[in-house]
PDB file of C-alpha atoms in Angstrom:
ATOM      1  CA  MET A   1     126.309  71.781 130.570  1.00 58.00           C
ATOM      2  CA  THR A   2     128.057  73.953 128.106  1.00 68.00           C
ATOM      3  CA  LYS A   3     127.070  76.179 125.843  1.00 78.00           C
ATOM      4  CA  LEU A   4     126.695  74.919 122.235  1.00 83.00           C
ATOM      5  CA  LYS A   5     127.126  77.357 119.423  1.00 87.00           C
ATOM      6  CA  ILE A   6     125.783  75.549 116.555  1.00 89.00           C
ATOM      7  CA  LYS A   7     121.438  76.193 116.656  1.00 90.00           C
ATOM      8  CA  THR A   8     118.847  74.157 114.617  1.00 92.00           C
ATOM      9  CA  GLY A   9     118.522  75.672 111.317  1.00 92.00           C
ATOM     10  CA  ASP A  10     122.156  76.708 110.507  1.00 90.00           C
ATOM     11  CA  THR A  11     124.077  75.131 107.560  1.00 92.00           C
ATOM     12  CA  VAL A  12     127.078  72.989 109.098  1.00 94.00           C
ATOM     13  CA  LYS A  13     130.138  71.276 107.294  1.00 94.00           C
ATOM     14  CA  VAL A  14     131.488  67.842 108.996  1.00 93.00           C
ATOM     15  CA  ILE A  15     135.433  68.847 109.938  1.00 92.00           C
ATOM     16  CA  ALA A  16     135.994  65.149 111.054  1.00 91.00           C
ATOM     17  CA  GLY A  17     134.773  61.464 110.978  1.00 87.00           C
ATOM     18  CA  ASP A  18     133.527  59.155 107.957  1.00 89.00           C
ATOM     19  CA  HIS A  19     131.066  61.935 106.497  1.00 90.00           C
ATOM     20  CA  LYS A  20     134.316  64.620 106.726  1.00 91.00           C
ATOM     21  CA  GLY A  21     133.257  67.230 104.145  1.00 91.00           C
ATOM     22  CA  SER A  22     129.721  67.207 103.581  1.00 92.00           C
ATOM     23  CA  GLU A  23     127.120  69.755 104.311  1.00 93.00           C
ATOM     24  CA  GLY A  24     123.652  70.102 105.522  1.00 93.00           C
ATOM     25  CA  LYS A  25     121.315  71.896 107.734  1.00 95.00           C
ATOM     26  CA  VAL A  26     121.334  71.212 111.038  1.00 95.00           C
ATOM     27  CA  GLN A  27     117.697  69.773 111.895  1.00 95.00           C
ATOM     28  CA  LYS A  28     117.795  68.892 115.896  1.00 93.00           C
ATOM     29  CA  VAL A  29     120.108  69.462 118.333  1.00 94.00           C
ATOM     30  CA  LEU A  30     120.427  67.139 121.340  1.00 92.00           C
ATOM     31  CA  ILE A  31     122.018  69.329 124.278  1.00 90.00           C
ATOM     32  CA  GLU A  32     122.147  66.727 126.740  1.00 90.00           C
ATOM     33  CA  LYS A  33     124.359  64.434 124.661  1.00 91.00           C
ATOM     34  CA  ASN A  34     126.361  67.256 122.694  1.00 92.00           C
ATOM     35  CA  LYS A  35     125.288  65.661 119.469  1.00 94.00           C
ATOM     36  CA  ALA A  36     123.278  67.349 116.483  1.00 94.00           C
ATOM     37  CA  ILE A  37     120.987  65.316 113.636  1.00 95.00           C
ATOM     38  CA  VAL A  38     121.868  66.875 110.315  1.00 94.00           C
ATOM     39  CA  GLU A  39     119.823  66.542 107.103  1.00 93.00           C
ATOM     40  CA  GLY A  40     121.785  64.346 104.732  1.00 90.00           C
ATOM     41  CA  VAL A  41     124.900  63.410 106.714  1.00 91.00           C
ATOM     42  CA  ASN A  42     125.471  60.387 108.971  1.00 90.00           C
ATOM     43  CA  LEU A  43     122.829  57.932 107.261  1.00 91.00           C
ATOM     44  CA  VAL A  44     121.971  54.589 108.841  1.00 93.00           C
ATOM     45  CA  LYS A  45     119.817  51.560 108.049  1.00 94.00           C
ATOM     46  CA  LYS A  46     117.193  50.889 110.537  1.00 92.00           C
ATOM     47  CA  HIS A  47     115.462  47.352 109.816  1.00 93.00           C
ATOM     48  CA  THR A  48     111.523  47.738 111.161  1.00 91.00           C
ATOM     49  CA  LYS A  49     108.617  45.565 111.634  1.00 91.00           C
ATOM     50  CA  PRO A  50     105.858  45.851 109.796  1.00 92.00           C
ATOM     51  CA  SER A  51     103.367  47.880 111.732  1.00 90.00           C
ATOM     52  CA  ALA A  52      99.993  50.161 111.688  1.00 91.00           C
ATOM     53  CA  GLN A  53     102.005  53.232 110.264  1.00 87.00           C
ATOM     54  CA  ASN A  54     104.510  50.919 108.306  1.00 84.00           C
ATOM     55  CA  PRO A  55     102.665  47.858 106.766  1.00 89.00           C
ATOM     56  CA  GLN A  56     105.122  46.941 104.659  1.00 89.00           C
ATOM     57  CA  GLY A  57     107.978  46.987 107.084  1.00 87.00           C
ATOM     58  CA  GLY A  58     112.076  46.583 105.579  1.00 91.00           C
ATOM     59  CA  ILE A  59     115.053  48.387 105.714  1.00 91.00           C
ATOM     60  CA  VAL A  60     114.538  52.463 106.270  1.00 88.00           C
ATOM     61  CA  GLU A  61     117.336  54.921 106.087  1.00 91.00           C
ATOM     62  CA  LYS A  62     117.297  57.630 108.880  1.00 90.00           C
ATOM     63  CA  GLU A  63     119.969  60.011 109.900  1.00 91.00           C
ATOM     64  CA  ALA A  64     121.586  59.368 112.855  1.00 94.00           C
ATOM     65  CA  PRO A  65     123.128  62.183 115.347  1.00 95.00           C
ATOM     66  CA  ILE A  66     126.898  63.577 115.039  1.00 94.00           C
ATOM     67  CA  HIS A  67     128.804  64.884 117.760  1.00 94.00           C
ATOM     68  CA  ILE A  68     128.880  68.587 117.706  1.00 93.00           C
ATOM     69  CA  SER A  69     132.854  68.643 117.440  1.00 92.00           C
ATOM     70  CA  ASN A  70     132.985  67.092 114.102  1.00 93.00           C
ATOM     71  CA  LEU A  71     130.946  70.177 112.731  1.00 93.00           C
ATOM     72  CA  ALA A  72     131.637  73.590 111.926  1.00 92.00           C
ATOM     73  CA  LEU A  73     129.366  76.258 111.144  1.00 92.00           C
ATOM     74  CA  LEU A  74     129.130  77.766 107.584  1.00 91.00           C
ATOM     75  CA  THR A  75     128.978  81.313 106.590  1.00 88.00           C
ATOM     76  CA  ALA A  76     126.682  82.603 103.851  1.00 86.00           C
ATOM     77  CA  LYS A  77     129.695  82.665 101.873  1.00 86.00           C
ATOM     78  CA  GLY A  78     130.014  79.341 102.231  1.00 84.00           C
ATOM     79  CA  GLU A  79     133.199  79.225 104.446  1.00 89.00           C
ATOM     80  CA  THR A  80     133.403  77.234 107.736  1.00 90.00           C
ATOM     81  CA  THR A  81     133.981  79.843 111.001  1.00 90.00           C
ATOM     82  CA  ARG A  82     133.850  79.462 114.464  1.00 90.00           C
ATOM     83  CA  VAL A  83     131.110  81.551 116.469  1.00 89.00           C
ATOM     84  CA  GLY A  84     131.549  84.349 119.114  1.00 90.00           C
ATOM     85  CA  TYR A  85     129.361  86.343 121.359  1.00 90.00           C
ATOM     86  CA  ARG A  86     129.001  90.007 121.726  1.00 91.00           C
ATOM     87  CA  VAL A  87     126.328  92.585 122.838  1.00 92.00           C
ATOM     88  CA  GLU A  88     125.348  94.965 120.325  1.00 89.00           C
ATOM     89  CA  GLY A  89     123.154  97.629 122.206  1.00 88.00           C
ATOM     90  CA  ASP A  90     120.687  95.591 124.349  1.00 92.00           C
ATOM     91  CA  LYS A  91     121.135  92.154 122.311  1.00 92.00           C
ATOM     92  CA  LYS A  92     123.348  89.310 122.259  1.00 90.00           C
ATOM     93  CA  VAL A  93     123.988  88.439 119.124  1.00 90.00           C
ATOM     94  CA  ARG A  94     126.254  85.368 117.222  1.00 89.00           C
ATOM     95  CA  PHE A  95     128.848  86.506 115.124  1.00 90.00           C
ATOM     96  CA  SER A  96     131.708  84.782 112.850  1.00 88.00           C
ATOM     97  CA  LYS A  97     135.309  84.946 114.302  1.00 88.00           C
ATOM     98  CA  LYS A  98     136.977  84.790 110.888  1.00 87.00           C
ATOM     99  CA  SER A  99     134.610  87.541 109.039  1.00 84.00           C
ATOM    100  CA  ASN A 100     133.693  89.732 112.297  1.00 86.00           C
ATOM    101  CA  GLU A 101     129.749  89.615 110.851  1.00 84.00           C
ATOM    102  CA  VAL A 102     126.842  88.871 112.452  1.00 86.00           C
ATOM    103  CA  LEU A 103     125.101  85.810 111.841  1.00 81.00           C
TER     104      LEU A 103
END
């Protein structure tokens, strides 16, 4: 299994695919599939039957997973960067390879 460098709560930018240029916060990372669910990106329409939770039924928009390789992490300044790991003291920290600052 590969080490994913994008974590839940990170702000990311889509760098490839239909939603290229979109930005959002990572809601969930699906490690076994190498995919992430990003808020407001890759919305799909799902047709639902009426149920106890949704008595109306109808068409619901929800976020679909997007592959990790199509995402780039955004720094606080708003620029895309790759992620590296290094040991500072006793802790392993993530850092931006572009600006060398701790994330």
